[in-house]
Tab-separated table of C-alpha atoms in Angstrom:
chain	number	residue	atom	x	y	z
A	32	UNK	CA	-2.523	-13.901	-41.613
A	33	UNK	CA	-3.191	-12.663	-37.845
A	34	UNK	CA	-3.321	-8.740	-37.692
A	35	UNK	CA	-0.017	-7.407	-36.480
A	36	UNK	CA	-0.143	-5.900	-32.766
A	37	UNK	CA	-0.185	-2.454	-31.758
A	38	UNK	CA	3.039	-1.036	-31.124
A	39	UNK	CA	3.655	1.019	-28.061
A	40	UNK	CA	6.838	2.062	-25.964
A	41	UNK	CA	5.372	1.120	-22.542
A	42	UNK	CA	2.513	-0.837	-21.979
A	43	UNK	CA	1.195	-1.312	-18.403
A	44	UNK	CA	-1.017	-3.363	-17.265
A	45	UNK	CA	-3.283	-2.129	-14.593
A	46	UNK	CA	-4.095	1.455	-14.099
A	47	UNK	CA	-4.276	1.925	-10.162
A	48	UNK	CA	-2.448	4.507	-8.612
A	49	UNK	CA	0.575	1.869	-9.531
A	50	UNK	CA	0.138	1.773	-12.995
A	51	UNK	CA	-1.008	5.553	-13.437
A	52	UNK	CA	2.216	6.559	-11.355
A	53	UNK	CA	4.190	4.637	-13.912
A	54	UNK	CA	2.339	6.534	-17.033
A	55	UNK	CA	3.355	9.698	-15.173
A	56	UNK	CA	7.107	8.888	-14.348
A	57	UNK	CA	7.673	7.547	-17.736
A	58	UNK	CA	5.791	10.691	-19.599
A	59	UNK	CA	7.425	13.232	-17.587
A	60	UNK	CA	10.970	12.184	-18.380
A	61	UNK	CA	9.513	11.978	-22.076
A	62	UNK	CA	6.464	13.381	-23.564
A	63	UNK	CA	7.081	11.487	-26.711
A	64	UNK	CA	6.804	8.161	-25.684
A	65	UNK	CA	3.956	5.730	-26.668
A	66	UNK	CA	2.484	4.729	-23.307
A	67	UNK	CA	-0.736	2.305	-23.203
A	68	UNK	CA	-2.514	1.979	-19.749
A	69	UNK	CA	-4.615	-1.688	-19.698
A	70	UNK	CA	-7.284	-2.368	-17.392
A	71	UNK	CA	-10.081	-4.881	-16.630
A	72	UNK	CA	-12.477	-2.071	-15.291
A	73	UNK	CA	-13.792	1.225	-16.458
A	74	UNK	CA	-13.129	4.413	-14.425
A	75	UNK	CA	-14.468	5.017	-12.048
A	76	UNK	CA	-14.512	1.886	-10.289
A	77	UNK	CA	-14.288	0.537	-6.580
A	78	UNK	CA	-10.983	-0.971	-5.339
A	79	UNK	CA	-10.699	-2.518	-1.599
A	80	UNK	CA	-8.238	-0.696	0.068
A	81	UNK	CA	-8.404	1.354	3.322
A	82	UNK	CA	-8.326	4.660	1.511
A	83	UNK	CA	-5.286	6.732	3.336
A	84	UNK	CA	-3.121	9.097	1.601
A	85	UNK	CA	0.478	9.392	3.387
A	86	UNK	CA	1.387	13.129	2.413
A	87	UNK	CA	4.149	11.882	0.973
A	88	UNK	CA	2.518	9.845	-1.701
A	89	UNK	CA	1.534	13.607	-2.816
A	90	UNK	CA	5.338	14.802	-2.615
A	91	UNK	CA	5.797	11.656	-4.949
A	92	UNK	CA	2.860	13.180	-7.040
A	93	UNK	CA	4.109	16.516	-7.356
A	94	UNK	CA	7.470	15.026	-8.919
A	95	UNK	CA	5.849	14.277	-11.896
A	96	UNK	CA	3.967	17.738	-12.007
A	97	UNK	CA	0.301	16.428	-10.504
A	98	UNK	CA	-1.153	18.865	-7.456
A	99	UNK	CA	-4.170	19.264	-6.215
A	100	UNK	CA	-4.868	15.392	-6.371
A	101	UNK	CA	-6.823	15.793	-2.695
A	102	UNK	CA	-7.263	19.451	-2.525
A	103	UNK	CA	-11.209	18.897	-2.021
A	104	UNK	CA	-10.828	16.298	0.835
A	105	UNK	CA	-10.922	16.833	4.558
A	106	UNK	CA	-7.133	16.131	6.060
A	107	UNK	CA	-6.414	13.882	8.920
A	108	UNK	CA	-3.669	14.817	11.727
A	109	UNK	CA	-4.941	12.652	14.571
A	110	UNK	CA	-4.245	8.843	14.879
A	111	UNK	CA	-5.071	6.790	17.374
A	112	UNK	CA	-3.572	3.206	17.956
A	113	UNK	CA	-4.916	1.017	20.939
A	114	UNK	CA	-4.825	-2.841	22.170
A	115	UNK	CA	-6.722	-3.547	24.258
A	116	UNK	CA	-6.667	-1.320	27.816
A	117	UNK	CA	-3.469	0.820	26.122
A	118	UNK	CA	-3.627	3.340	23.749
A	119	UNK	CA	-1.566	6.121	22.239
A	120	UNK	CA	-3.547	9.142	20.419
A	121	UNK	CA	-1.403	12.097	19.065
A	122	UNK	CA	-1.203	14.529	16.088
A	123	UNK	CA	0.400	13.233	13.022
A	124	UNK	CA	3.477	15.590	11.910
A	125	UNK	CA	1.686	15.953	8.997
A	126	UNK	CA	-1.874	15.420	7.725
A	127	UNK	CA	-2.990	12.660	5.868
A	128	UNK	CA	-6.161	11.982	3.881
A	129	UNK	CA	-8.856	8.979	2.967
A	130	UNK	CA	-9.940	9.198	-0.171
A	131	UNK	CA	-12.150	6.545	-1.231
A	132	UNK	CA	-10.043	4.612	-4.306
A	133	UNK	CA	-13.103	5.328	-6.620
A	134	UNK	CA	-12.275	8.801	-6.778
A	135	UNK	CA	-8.179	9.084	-5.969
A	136	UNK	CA	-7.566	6.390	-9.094
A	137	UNK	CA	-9.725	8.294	-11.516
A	138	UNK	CA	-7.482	11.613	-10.860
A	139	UNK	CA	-4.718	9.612	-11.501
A	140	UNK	CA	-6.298	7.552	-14.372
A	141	UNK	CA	-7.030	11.352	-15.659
A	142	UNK	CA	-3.682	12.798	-15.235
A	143	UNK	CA	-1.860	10.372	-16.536
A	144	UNK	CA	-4.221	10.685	-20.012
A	145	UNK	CA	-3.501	14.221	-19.877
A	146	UNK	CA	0.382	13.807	-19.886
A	147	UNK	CA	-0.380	11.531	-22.793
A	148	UNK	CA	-1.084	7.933	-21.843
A	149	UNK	CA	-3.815	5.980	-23.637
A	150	UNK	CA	-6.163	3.875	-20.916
A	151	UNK	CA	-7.650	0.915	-23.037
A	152	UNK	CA	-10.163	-1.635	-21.615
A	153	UNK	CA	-8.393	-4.714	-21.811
A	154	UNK	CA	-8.051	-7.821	-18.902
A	155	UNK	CA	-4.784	-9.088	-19.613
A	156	UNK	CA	-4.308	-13.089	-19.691
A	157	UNK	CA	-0.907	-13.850	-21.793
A	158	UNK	CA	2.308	-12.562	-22.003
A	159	UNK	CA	5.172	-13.646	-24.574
A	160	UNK	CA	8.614	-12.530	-25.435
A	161	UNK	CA	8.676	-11.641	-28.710
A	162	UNK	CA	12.167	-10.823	-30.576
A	163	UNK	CA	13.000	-7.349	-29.649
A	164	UNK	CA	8.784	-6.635	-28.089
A	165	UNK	CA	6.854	-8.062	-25.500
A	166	UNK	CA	3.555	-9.226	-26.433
A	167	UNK	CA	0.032	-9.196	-24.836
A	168	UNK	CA	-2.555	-11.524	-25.334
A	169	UNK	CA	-1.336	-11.238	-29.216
A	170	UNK	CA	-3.060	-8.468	-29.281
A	171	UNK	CA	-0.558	-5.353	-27.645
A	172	UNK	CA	3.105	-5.105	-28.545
A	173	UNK	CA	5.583	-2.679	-26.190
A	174	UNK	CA	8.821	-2.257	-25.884
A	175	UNK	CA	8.779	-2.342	-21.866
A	176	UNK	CA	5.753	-3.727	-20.200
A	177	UNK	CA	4.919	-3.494	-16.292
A	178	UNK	CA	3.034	-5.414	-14.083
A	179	UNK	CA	0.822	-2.889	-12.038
A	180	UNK	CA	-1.872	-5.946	-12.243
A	181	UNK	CA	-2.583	-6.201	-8.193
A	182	UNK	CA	-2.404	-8.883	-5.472
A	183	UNK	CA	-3.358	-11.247	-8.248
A	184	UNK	CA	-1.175	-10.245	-11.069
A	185	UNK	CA	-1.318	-11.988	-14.125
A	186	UNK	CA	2.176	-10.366	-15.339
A	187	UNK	CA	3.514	-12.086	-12.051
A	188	UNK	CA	2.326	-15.503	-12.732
A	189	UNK	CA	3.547	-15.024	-16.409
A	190	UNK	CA	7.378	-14.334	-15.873
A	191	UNK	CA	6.883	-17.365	-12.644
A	192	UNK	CA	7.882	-15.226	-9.925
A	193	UNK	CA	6.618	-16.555	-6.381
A	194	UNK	CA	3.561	-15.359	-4.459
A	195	UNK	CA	4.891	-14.210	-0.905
A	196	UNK	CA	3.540	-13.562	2.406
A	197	UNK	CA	-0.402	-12.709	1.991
A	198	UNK	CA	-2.986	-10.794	4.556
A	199	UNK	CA	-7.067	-11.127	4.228
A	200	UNK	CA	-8.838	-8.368	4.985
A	201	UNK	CA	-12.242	-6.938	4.691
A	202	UNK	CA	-13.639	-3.136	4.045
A	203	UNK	CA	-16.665	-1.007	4.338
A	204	UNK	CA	-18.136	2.224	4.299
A	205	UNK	CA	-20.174	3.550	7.627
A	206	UNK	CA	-21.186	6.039	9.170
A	207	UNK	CA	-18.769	7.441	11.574
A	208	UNK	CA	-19.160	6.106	15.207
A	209	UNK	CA	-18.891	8.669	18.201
A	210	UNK	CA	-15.611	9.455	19.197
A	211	UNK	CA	-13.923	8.599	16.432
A	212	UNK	CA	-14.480	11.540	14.187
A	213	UNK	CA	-11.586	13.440	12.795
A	214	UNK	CA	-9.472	10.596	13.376
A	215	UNK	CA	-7.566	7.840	11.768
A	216	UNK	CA	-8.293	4.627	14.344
A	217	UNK	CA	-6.743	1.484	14.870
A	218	UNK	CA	-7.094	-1.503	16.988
A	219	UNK	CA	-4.701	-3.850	17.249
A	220	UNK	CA	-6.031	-7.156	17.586
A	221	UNK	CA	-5.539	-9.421	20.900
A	222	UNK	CA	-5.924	-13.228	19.865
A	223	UNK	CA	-4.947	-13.357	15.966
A	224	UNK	CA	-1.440	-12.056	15.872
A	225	UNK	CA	-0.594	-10.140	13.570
A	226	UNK	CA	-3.744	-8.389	12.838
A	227	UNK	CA	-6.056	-4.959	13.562
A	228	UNK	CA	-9.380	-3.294	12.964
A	229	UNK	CA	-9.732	0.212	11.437
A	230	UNK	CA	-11.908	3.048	11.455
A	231	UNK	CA	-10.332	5.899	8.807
A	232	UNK	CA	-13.185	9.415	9.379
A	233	UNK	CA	-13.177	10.488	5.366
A	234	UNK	CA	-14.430	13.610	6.402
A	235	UNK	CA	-18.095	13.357	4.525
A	236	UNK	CA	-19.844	11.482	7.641
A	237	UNK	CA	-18.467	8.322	6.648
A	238	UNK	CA	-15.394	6.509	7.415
A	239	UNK	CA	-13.547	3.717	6.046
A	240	UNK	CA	-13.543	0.695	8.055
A	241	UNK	CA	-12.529	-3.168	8.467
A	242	UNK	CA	-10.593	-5.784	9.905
A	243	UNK	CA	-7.130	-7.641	8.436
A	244	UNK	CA	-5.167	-10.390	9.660
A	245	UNK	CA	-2.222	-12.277	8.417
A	246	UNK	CA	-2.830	-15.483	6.702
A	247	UNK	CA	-1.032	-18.835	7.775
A	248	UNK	CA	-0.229	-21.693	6.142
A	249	UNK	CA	-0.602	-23.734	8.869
A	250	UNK	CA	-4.326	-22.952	9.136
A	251	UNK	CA	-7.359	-22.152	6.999
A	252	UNK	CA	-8.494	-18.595	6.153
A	253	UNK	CA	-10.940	-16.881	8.556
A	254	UNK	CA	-14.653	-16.482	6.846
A	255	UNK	CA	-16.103	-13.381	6.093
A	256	UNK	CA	-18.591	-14.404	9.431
A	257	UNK	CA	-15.516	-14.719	11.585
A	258	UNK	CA	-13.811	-11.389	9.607
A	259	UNK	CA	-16.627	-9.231	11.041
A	260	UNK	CA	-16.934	-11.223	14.274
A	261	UNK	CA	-13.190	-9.995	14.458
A	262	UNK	CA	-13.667	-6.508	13.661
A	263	UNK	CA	-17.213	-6.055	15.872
A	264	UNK	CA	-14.643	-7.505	18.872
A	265	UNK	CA	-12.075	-4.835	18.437
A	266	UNK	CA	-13.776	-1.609	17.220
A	267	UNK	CA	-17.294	-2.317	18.845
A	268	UNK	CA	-20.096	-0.753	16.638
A	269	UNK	CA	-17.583	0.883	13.716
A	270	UNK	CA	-19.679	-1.859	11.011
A	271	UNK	CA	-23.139	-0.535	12.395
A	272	UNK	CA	-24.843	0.788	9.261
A	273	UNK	CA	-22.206	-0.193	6.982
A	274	UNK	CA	-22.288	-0.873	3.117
A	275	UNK	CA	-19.936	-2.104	0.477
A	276	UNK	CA	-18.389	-4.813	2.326
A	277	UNK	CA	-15.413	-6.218	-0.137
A	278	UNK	CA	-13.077	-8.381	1.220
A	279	UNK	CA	-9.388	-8.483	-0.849
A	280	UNK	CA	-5.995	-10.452	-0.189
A	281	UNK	CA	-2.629	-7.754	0.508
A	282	UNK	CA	0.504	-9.018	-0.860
A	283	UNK	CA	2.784	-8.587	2.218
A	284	UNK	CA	6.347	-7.126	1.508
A	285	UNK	CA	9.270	-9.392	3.292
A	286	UNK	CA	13.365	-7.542	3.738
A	287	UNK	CA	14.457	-8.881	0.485
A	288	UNK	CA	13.735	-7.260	-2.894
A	289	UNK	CA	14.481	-8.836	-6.186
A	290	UNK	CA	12.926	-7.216	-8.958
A	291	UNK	CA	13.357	-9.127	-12.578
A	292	UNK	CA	15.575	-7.888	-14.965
A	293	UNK	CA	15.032	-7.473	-18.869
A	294	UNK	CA	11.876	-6.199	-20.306
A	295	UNK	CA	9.199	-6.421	-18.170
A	296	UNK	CA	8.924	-4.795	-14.371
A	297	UNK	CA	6.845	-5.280	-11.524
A	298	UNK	CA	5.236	-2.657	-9.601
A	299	UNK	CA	2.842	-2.036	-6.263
A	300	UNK	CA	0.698	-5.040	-5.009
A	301	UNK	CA	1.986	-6.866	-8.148
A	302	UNK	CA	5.781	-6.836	-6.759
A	303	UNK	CA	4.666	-7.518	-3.388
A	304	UNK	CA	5.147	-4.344	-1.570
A	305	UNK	CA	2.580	-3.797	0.893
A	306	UNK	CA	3.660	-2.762	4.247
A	307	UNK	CA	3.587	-5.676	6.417
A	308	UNK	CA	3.341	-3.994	9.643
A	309	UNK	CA	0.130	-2.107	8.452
A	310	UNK	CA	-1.274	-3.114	5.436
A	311	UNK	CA	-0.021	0.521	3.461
A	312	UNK	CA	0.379	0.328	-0.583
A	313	UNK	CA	-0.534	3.288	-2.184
A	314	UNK	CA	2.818	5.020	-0.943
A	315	UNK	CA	5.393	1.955	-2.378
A	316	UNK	CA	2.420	1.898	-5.454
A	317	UNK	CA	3.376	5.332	-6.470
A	318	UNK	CA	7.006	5.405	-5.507
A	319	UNK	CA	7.732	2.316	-7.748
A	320	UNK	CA	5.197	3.411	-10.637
A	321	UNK	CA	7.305	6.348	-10.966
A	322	UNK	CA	10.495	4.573	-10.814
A	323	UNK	CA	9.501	1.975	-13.555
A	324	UNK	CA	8.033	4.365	-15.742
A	325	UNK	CA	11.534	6.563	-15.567
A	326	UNK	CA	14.046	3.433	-16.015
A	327	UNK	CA	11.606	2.669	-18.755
A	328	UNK	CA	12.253	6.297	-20.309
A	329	UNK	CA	15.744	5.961	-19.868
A	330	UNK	CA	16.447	2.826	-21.521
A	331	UNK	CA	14.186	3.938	-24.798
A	332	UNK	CA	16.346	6.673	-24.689
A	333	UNK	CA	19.380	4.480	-25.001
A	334	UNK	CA	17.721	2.449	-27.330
A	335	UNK	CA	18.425	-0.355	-25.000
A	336	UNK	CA	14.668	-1.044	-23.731
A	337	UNK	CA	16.238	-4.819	-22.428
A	338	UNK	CA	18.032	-2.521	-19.753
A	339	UNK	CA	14.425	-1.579	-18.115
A	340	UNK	CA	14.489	-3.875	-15.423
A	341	UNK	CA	18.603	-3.394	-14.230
A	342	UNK	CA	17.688	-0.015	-14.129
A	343	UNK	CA	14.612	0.046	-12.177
A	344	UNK	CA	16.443	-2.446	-9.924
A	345	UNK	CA	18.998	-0.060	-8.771
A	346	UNK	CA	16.668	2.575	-8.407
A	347	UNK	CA	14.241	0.566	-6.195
A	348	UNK	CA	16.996	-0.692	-3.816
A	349	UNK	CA	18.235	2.463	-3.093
A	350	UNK	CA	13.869	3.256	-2.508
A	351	UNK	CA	13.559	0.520	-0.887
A	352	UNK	CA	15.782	-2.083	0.581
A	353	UNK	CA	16.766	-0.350	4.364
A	354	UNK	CA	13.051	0.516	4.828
A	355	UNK	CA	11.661	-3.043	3.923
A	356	UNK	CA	14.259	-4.704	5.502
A	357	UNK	CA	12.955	-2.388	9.133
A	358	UNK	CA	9.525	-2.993	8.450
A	359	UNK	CA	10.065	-6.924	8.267
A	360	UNK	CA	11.611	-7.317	11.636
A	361	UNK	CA	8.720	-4.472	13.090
A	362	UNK	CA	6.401	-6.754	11.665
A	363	UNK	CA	8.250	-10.121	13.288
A	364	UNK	CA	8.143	-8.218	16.624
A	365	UNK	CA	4.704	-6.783	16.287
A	366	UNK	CA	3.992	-10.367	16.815
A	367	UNK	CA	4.352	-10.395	20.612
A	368	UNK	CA	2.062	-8.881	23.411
A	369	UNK	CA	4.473	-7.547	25.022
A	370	UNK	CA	6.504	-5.430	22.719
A	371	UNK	CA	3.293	-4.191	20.849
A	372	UNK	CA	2.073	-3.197	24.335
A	373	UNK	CA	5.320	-1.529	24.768
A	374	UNK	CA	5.288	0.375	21.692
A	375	UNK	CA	2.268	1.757	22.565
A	376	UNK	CA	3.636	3.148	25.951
A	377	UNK	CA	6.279	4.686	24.322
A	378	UNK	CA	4.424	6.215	21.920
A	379	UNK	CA	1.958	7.715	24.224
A	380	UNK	CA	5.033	8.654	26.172
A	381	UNK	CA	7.186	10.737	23.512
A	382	UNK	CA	6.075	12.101	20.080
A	383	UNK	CA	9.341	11.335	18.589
A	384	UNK	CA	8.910	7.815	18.752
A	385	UNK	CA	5.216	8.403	17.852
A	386	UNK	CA	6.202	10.230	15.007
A	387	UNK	CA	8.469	7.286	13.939
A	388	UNK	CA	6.063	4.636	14.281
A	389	UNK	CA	4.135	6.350	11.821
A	390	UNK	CA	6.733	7.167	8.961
A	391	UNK	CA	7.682	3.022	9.671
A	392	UNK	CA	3.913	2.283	8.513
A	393	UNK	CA	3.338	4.956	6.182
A	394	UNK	CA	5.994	5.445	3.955
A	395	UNK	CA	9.675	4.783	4.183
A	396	UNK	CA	10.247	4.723	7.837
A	397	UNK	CA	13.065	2.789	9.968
A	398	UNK	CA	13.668	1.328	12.933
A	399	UNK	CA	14.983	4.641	15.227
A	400	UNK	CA	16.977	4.852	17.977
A	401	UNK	CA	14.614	7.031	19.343
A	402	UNK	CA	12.201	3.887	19.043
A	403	UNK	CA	14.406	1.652	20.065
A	404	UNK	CA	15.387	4.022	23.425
A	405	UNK	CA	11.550	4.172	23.888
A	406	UNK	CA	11.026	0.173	24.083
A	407	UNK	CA	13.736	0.103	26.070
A	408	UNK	CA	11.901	2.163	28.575
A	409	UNK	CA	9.149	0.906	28.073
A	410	UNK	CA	9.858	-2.690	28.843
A	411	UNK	CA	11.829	-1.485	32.179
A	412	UNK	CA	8.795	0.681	33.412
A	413	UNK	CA	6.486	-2.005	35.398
A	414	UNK	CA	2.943	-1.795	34.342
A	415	UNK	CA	-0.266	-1.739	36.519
A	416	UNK	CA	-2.944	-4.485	35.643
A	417	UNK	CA	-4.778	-1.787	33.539
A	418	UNK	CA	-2.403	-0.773	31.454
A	419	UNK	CA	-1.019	2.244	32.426
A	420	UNK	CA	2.835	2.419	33.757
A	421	UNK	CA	3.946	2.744	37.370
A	422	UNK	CA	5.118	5.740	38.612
A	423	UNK	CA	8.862	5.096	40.189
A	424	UNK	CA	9.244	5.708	43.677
């Protein structure tokens, strides 16, 4: 006779900040509950990623009672975004932070073990519906599982849900170039549309750095050769001395959301929600972690675990929807020249659109009519050869 599973209330597979954010929403709405965190890899371990923490990924945090998550790091309140001869460089509203994923997903890993998960070292490879459980590998039973499993999720593949829109990109660690210190830098690139370089100061003498681009069907997948041949191009000697080169695929978010129903849930890269106009995941990571892991609370509750999915649904449209549905179409028009070139402008021109740029790529941003006033303007205001607007007369 095969040994009967282990039993737990939630099981979720993957324990980036995703999965850990889910342990925490589903343990602070109840401490009881039997919650199993799965993963590949031990803690610490490397993960791609370009390493920024939007503040409000902490506000998330700080719902389910974890502080001081980055308390030790240097913050970030400058950004600068260029293309070619324009650029736009201004104080953030708020700081941000890079913290390399080595150390930000082992505070996580740890607080969610201190609220009570378990973290088991397990790859996941099989999932089957079981009368009244969901079972892993044949190993792990759970009432609720969720899919926290990354760009490459097996939980994904195993309920058949469609791969969408993907980006390549490629990271390092270097020392920081002059003139870039203290700041989060990107470069928007100038031939492969959409795409950008990045150069992220982590406050130690290093800084994050790489190059992403969308990926088309229509074409094959840029090498790692012409990756870096990209990146040297657009943020001339940002790789010099760098180390740790991983490249990694980013599961691009589209304006429609469709989360399964039943059992088992999707969260982070797994679900597809990476920003598409910048490549950000840690902030819809966390904010759909928590929101799994408290519709998953909620329907133990009710004894009604089936209900898990409907609703984390409801709660992750009202998250979600307007703000990927704005990021879709900024990421359709960040395709032309022109109207990045004029977004720029405006942003160098007024802080309010600046400001809203920024909450469109960091968190859950919209479209503005202060953003919209600014392209206007900017569009309207001829430009010299160089870049920089003509004055009226």
């Amino acid at each position: 006779m095969a040994p009967v599973p282990a039993h737990w209330d939630l099981a979720v597979v993957g324990a980036g900040p995703a999965g850990a954010a889910t342990a925490l929403g589903a343990l602070h709405a109840d401490p009881g509950l039997r919650v199993v965190l799965l993963d590949r890899a031990d803690f610490p371990r490397d993960k791609p990623c370009g390493d920024g923490v939007a503040p409000h990924v902490l506000d998330l945090l700080a719902e389910v009672g974890v502080t001081g998550t980055v308390d030790d790091r240097v913050p970030v309140d400058r950004l600068r975004l260029g293309r070619g001869d324009l650029a736009a460089e201004r104080r953030t509203a708020r700081p941000a932070w890079v913290v390399p994923r080595r150390i930000l997903d082992a505070r996580l890993v740890d607080a969610a073990v201190a609220a009570g998960a378990r973290l088991l070292r397990h790859r996941v490879h099989d999932l089957r519906h079981h009368p009244g459980a969901v079972v892993l590998d044949g190993k792990v039973s759970a009432a609720v599982v969720v899919g926290a499993d990354g760009a490459h999720s097996a939980v994904r593949r195993a309920l058949g849900r469609p791969r969408g829109p993907m980006a390549l990109a490629l990271r390092g660690y270097a020392p920081v170039a002059p003139g870039r210190c203290g700041a989060q830098v990107i470069e928007f690139g100038t031939r492969h549309q959409p795409s950008y370089a990045w150069s992220f100061d982590r406050g130690d003498g290093l800084a994050n750095v790489g190059y992403g681009e969308l990926l088309h069907a229509d074409r094959p997948a840029p090498t790692r050769a012409q990756l870096f041949e990209r990146f040297e191009a657009l943020l001339p000697g940002a790789a010099e001395g760098g180390r740790h080169w991983i490249g990694h695929h980013l599961p691009l978010s589209t304006a429609h959301w469709h989360p399964p129903a039943g059992r088992v849930l999707l969260v982070g890269d797994a679900a597809g929600l990476v920003n598409p106009l910048t490549g950000e995941g840690i902030h819809h990571a966390v904010a759909t972690g928590i929101a799994a892991g408290r519709a998953a609370a909620a329907a133990l509750r009710e004894g009604r675990p089936e209900r898990a999915g409907q609703r984390y649904a409801r709660a992750t449209r009202r998250i979600l929807l307007p703000h990927l549905r704005h990021t879709a179409l900024a990421a359709r028009l960040a395709g032309s020249a022109r109207l990045v070139g004029a977004g720029l402008r405006a942003s160098a021109a007024d802080q309010r659109v600046f400001d809203d740029f920024v909450e469109l790529g960091l968190a859950r941003g919209r479209l503005t009519p202060a953003v919209a006033l600014g392209l206007g303007r900017a569009l309207l205001t001829p430009v010299r050869p160089h870049g920089r607007p003509q004055e009226s007369t």
